[in-house]
Coordinates of N, CA and C in Angstrom, one line a residue:
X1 N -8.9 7.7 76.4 CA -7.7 8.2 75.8 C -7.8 7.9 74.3
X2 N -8.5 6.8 74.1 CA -8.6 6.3 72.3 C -9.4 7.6 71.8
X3 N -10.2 7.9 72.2 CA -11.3 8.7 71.5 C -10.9 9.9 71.3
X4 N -9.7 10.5 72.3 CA -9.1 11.6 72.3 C -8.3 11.7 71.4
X5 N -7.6 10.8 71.2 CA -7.0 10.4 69.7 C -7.6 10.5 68.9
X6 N -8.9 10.1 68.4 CA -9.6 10.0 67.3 C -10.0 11.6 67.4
X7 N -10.3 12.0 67.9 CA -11.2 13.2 67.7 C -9.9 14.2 67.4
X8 N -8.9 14.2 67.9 CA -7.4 15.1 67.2 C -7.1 14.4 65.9
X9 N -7.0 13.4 65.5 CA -6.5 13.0 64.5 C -8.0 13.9 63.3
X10 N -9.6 13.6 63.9 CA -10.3 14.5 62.7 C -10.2 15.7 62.7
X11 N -9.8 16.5 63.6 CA -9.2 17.8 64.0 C -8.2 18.4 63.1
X12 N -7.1 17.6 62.9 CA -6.1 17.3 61.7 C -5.9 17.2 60.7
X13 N -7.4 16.6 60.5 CA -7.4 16.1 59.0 C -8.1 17.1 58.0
X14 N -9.0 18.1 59.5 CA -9.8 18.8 58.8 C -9.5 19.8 58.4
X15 N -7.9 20.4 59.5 CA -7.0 21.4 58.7 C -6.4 21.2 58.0
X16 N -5.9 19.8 57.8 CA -5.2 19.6 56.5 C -5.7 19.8 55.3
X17 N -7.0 19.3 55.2 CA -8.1 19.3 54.0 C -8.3 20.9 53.9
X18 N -8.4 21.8 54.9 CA -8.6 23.4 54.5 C -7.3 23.8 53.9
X19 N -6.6 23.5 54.6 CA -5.2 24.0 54.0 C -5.1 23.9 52.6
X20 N -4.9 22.4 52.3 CA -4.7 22.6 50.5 C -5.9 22.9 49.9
X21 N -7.3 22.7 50.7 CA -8.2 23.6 49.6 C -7.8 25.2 49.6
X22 N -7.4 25.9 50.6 CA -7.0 27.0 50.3 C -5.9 27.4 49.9
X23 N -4.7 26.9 50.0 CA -3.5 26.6 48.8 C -4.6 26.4 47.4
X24 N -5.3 25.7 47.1 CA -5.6 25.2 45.3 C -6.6 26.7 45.5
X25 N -6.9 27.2 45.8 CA -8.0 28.1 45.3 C -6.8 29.5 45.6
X26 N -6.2 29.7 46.3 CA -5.7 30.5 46.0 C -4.6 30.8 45.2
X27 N -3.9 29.6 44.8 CA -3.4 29.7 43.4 C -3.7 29.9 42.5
X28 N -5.1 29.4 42.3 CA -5.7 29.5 41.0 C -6.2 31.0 41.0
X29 N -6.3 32.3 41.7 CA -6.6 33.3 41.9 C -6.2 34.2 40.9
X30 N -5.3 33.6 40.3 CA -4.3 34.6 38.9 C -4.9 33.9 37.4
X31 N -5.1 34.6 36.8 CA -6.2 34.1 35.7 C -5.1 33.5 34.6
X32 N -4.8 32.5 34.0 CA -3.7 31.6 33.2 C -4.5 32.2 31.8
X33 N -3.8 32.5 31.1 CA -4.1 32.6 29.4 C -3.2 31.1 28.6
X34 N -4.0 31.2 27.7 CA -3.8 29.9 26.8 C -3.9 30.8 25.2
X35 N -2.8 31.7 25.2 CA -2.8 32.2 24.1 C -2.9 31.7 22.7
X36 N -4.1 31.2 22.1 CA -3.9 30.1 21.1 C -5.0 30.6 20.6
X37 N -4.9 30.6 19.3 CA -6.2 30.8 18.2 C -8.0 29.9 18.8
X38 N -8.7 31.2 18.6 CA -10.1 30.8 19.1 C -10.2 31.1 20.9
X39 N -9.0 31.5 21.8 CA -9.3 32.0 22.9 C -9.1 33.2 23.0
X40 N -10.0 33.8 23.8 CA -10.4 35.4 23.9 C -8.7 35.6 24.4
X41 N -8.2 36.9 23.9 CA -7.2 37.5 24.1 C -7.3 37.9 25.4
X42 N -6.2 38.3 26.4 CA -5.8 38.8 27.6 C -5.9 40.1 27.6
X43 N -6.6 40.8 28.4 CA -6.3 42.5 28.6 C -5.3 42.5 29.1
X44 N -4.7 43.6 28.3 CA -3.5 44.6 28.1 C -3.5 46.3 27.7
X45 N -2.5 46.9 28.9 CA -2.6 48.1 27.8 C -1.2 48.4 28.0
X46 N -1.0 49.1 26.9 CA 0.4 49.9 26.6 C 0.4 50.9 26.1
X47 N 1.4 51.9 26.9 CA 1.6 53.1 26.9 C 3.3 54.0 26.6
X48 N 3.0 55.0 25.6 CA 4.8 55.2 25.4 C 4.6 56.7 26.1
X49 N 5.4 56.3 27.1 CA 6.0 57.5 27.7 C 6.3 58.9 27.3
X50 N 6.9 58.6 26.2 CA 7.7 59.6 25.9 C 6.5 60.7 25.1
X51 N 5.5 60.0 24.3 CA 4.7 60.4 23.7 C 3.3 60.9 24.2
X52 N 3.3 60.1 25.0 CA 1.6 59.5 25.5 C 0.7 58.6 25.2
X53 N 1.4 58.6 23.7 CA 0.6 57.6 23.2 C 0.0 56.0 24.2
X54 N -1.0 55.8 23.5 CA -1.4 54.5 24.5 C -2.5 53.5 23.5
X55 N -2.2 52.3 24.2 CA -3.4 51.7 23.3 C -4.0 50.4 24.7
X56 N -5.3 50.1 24.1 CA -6.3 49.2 25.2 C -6.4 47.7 24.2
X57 N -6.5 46.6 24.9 CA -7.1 45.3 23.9 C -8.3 45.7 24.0
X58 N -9.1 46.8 24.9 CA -10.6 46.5 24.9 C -11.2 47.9 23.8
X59 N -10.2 48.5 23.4 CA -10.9 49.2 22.1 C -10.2 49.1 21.1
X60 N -10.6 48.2 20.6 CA -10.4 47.8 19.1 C -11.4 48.8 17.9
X61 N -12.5 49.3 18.6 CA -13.6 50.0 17.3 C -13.8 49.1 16.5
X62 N -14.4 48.0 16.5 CA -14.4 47.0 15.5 C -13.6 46.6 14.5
X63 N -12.4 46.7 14.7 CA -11.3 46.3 13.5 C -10.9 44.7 14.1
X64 N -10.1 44.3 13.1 CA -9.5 43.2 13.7 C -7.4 43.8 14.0
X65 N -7.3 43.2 15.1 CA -5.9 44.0 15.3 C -4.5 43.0 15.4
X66 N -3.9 43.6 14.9 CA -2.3 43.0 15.1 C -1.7 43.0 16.0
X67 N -1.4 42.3 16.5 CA -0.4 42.6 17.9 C 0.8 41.9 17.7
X68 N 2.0 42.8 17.7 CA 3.0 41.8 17.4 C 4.0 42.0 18.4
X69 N 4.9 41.4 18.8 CA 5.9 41.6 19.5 C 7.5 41.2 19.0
X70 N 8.2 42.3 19.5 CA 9.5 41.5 19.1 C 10.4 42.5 19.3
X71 N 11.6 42.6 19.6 CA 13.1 43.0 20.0 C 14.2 43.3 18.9
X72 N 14.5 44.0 18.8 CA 16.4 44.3 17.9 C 17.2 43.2 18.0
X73 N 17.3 42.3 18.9 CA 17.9 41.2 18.8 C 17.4 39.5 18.7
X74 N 15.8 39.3 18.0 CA 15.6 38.4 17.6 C 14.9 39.5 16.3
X75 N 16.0 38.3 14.9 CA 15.8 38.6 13.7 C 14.5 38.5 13.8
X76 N 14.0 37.3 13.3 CA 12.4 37.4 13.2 C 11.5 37.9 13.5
X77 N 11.3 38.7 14.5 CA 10.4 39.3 14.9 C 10.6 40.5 14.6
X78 N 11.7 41.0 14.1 CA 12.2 42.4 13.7 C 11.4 42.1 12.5
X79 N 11.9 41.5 11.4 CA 11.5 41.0 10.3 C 10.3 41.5 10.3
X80 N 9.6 40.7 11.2 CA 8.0 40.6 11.5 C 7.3 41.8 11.6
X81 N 7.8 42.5 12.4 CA 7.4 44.2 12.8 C 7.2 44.9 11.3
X82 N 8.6 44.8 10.7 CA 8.5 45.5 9.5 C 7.5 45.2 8.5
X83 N 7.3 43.5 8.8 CA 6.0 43.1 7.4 C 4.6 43.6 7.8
X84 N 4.4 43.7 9.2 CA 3.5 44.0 9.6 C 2.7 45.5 9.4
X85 N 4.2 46.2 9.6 CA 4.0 48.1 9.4 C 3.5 48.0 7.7
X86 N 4.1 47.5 7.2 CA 4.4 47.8 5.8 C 2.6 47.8 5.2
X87 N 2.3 46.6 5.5 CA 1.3 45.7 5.2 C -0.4 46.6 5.8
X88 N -0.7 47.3 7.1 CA -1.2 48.4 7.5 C -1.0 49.3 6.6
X89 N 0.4 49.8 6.8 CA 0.6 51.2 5.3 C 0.0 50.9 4.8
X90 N -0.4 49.6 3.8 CA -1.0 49.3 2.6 C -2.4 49.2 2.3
X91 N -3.0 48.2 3.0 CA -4.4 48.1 3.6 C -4.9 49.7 4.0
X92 N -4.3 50.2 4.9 CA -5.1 51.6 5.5 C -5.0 51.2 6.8
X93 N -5.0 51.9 8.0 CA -5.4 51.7 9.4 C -6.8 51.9 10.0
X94 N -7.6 52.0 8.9 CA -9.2 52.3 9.2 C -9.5 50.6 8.6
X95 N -8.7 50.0 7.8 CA -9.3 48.7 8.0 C -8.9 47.8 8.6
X96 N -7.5 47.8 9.6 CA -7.1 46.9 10.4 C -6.0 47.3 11.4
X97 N -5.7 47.1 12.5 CA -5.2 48.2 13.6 C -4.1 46.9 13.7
X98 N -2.6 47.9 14.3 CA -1.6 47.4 14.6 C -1.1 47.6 15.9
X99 N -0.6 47.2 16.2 CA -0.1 47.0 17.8 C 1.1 46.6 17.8
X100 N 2.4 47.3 17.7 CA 3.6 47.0 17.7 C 4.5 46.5 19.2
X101 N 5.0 45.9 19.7 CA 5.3 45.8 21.1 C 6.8 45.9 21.2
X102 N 7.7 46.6 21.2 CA 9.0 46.0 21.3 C 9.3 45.7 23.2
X103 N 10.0 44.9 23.2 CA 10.4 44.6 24.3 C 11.9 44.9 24.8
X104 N 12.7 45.8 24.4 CA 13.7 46.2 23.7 C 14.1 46.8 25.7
X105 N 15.2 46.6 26.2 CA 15.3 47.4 27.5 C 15.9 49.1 26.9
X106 N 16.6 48.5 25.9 CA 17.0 50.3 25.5 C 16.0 51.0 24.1
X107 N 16.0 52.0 25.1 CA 14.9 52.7 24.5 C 15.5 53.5 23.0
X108 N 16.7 53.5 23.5 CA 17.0 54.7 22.5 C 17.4 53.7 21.1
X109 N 18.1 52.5 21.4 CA 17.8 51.4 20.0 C 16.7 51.0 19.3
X110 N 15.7 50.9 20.5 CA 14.0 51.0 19.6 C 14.0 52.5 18.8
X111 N 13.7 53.4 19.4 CA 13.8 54.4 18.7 C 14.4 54.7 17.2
X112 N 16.1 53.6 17.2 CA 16.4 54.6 16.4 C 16.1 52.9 14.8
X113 N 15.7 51.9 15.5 CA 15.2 51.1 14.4 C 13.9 51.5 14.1
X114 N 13.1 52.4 14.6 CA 11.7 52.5 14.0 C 12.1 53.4 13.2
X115 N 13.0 54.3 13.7 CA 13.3 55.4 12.5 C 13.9 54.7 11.1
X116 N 15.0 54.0 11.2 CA 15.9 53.7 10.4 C 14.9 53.0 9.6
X117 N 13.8 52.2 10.2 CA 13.0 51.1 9.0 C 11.9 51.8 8.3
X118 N 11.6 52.8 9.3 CA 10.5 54.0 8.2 C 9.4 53.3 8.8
X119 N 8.9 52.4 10.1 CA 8.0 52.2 10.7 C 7.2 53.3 11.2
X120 N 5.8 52.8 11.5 CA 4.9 54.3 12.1 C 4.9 54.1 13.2
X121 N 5.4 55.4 13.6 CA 5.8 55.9 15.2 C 4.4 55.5 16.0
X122 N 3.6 56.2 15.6 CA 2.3 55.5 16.2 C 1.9 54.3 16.8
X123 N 1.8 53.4 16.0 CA 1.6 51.8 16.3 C 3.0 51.3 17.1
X124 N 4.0 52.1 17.4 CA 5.1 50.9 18.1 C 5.0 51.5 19.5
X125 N 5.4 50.7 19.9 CA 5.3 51.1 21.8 C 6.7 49.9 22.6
X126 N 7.4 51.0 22.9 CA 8.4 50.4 24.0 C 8.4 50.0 25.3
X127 N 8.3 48.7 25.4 CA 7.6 48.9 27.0 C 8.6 48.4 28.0
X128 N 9.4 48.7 29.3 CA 9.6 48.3 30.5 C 9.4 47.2 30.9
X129 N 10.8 46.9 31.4 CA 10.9 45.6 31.5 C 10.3 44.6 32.3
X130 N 9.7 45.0 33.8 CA 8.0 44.4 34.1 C 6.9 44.1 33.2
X131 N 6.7 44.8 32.6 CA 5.6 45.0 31.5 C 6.1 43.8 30.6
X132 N 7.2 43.9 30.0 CA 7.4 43.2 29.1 C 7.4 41.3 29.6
X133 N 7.9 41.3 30.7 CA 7.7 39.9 31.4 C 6.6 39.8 31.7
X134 N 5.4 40.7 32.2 CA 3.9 40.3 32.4 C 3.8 39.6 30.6
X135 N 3.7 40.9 29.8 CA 3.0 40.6 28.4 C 3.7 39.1 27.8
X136 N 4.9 39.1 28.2 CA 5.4 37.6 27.8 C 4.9 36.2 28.4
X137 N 4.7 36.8 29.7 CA 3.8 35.3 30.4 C 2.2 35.4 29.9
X138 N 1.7 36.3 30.0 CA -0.1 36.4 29.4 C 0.1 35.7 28.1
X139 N 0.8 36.1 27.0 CA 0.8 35.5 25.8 C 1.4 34.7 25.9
X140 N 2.2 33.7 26.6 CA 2.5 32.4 26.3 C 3.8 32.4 25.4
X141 N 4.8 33.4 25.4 CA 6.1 33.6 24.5 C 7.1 32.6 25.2
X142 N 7.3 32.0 26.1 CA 8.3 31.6 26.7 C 9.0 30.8 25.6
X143 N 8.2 30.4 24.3 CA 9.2 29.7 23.8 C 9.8 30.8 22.4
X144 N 9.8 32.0 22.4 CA 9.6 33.1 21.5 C 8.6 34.3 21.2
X145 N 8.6 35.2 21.0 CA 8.1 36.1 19.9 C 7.0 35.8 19.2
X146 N 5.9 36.2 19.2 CA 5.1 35.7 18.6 C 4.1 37.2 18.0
X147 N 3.6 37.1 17.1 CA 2.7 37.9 16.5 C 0.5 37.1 16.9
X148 N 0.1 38.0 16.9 CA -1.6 37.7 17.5 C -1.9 38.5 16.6
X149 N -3.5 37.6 15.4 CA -4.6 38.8 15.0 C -5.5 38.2 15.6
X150 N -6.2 40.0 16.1 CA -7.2 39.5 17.4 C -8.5 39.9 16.4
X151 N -10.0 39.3 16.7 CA -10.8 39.6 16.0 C -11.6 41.2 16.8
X152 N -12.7 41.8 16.0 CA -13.2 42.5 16.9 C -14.0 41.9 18.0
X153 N -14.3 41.1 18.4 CA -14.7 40.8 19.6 C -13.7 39.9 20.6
X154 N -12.2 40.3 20.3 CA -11.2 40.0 21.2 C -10.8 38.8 21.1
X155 N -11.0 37.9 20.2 CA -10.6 36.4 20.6 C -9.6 36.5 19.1
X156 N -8.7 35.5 19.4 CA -7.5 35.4 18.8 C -7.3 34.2 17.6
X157 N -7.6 35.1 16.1 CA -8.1 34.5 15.2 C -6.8 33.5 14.5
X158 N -5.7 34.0 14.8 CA -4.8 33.3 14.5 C -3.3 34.0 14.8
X159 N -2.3 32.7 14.8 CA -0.8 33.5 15.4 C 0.3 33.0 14.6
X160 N 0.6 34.4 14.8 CA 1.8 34.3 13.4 C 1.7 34.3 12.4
X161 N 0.4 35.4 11.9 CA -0.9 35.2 10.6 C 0.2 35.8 9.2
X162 N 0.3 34.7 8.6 CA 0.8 35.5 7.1 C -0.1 36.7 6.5
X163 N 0.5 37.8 5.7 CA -0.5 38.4 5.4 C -1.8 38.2 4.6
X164 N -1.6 37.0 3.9 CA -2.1 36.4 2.7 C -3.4 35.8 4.3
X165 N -3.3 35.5 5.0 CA -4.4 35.0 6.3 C -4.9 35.9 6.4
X166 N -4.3 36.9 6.9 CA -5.0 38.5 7.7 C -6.0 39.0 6.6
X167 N -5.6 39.0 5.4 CA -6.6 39.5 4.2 C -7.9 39.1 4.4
X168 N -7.2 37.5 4.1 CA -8.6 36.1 4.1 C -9.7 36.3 5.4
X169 N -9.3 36.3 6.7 CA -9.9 36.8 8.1 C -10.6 37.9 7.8
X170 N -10.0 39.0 7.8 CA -10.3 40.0 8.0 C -11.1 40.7 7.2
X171 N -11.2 40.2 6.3 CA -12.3 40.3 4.5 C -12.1 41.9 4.1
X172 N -10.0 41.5 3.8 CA -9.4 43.2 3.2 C -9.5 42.8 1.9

């Protein structure tokens, strides 16, 4: 009878041990970003409906790119958008690529601040509200809004880059 015991109790132990190894490995199945300067950026792509327009993290064409994100209702990142466009205008977009994100649920208020700020229709993209909760967990916003220059080989040269950085990096 002892041995019978022993041999169910290893029986036990051995599905217990598979179990949480297969619980820990299949958690880890979802790839975690650590959006922080010097880690390769997350693939993403974004697309505006209304236009077609679209853009990929994985064609950059050797620029280094902006990616910024931000909403009508957090100042700063509005702010942000506009220094950003402005700053492109100025430079040229053959020397450094922009990537506007709003995460705005209404479409027609994105719309009518890209217009009203004289932003390029081009570089901004409204995205749906899944999308926008994926793109918020990959980049690590939970505590805000955040702007990314990504280098040309994808890794993330710095966040929240003043322009006076982006120049310096990007050798404008």
């Amino acid at each position: 009878m002892q041995l019978k015991k022993n041999v169910m109790k290893k029986i036990t132990l051995i599905f217990a041990i598979f179990a949480v190894l297969l619980l820990t490995v299949s958690a880890g199945t979802e790839r975690e970003y650590n959006a922080v300067e010097g880690m390769k950026a997350p693939y993403f792509e974004v697309t505006d409906g209304d236009d077609g327009i679209s853009w990929s993290s994985d064609g950059k064409d050797g620029r280094f790119v902006i990616v910024n994100f931000w909403a009508s209702g957090d100042a700063s990142s509005r702010i942000a958008a506009n220094r950003y466009d402005s700053y492109v205008k100025s430079v040229g977009e053959e020397r450094i690529g922009l990537v506007s994100i709003n995460i705005d649920e209404n479409r027609r208020l994105f719309e009518e601040i890209v217009r009203h700020d004289g932003m390029n229709g081009e570089s901004q993209f409204n995205v749906e509200t899944a999308q926008a909760s994926d793109l918020v967990r990959m980049f690590d916003m939970s505590n805000g809004l955040k702007s990314f220059l990504i280098d040309p080989d994808g890794t993330i040269v710095a966040v929240d880059p003043a322009t006076e950085t982006i120049a310096a990096l990007a050798s404008i």
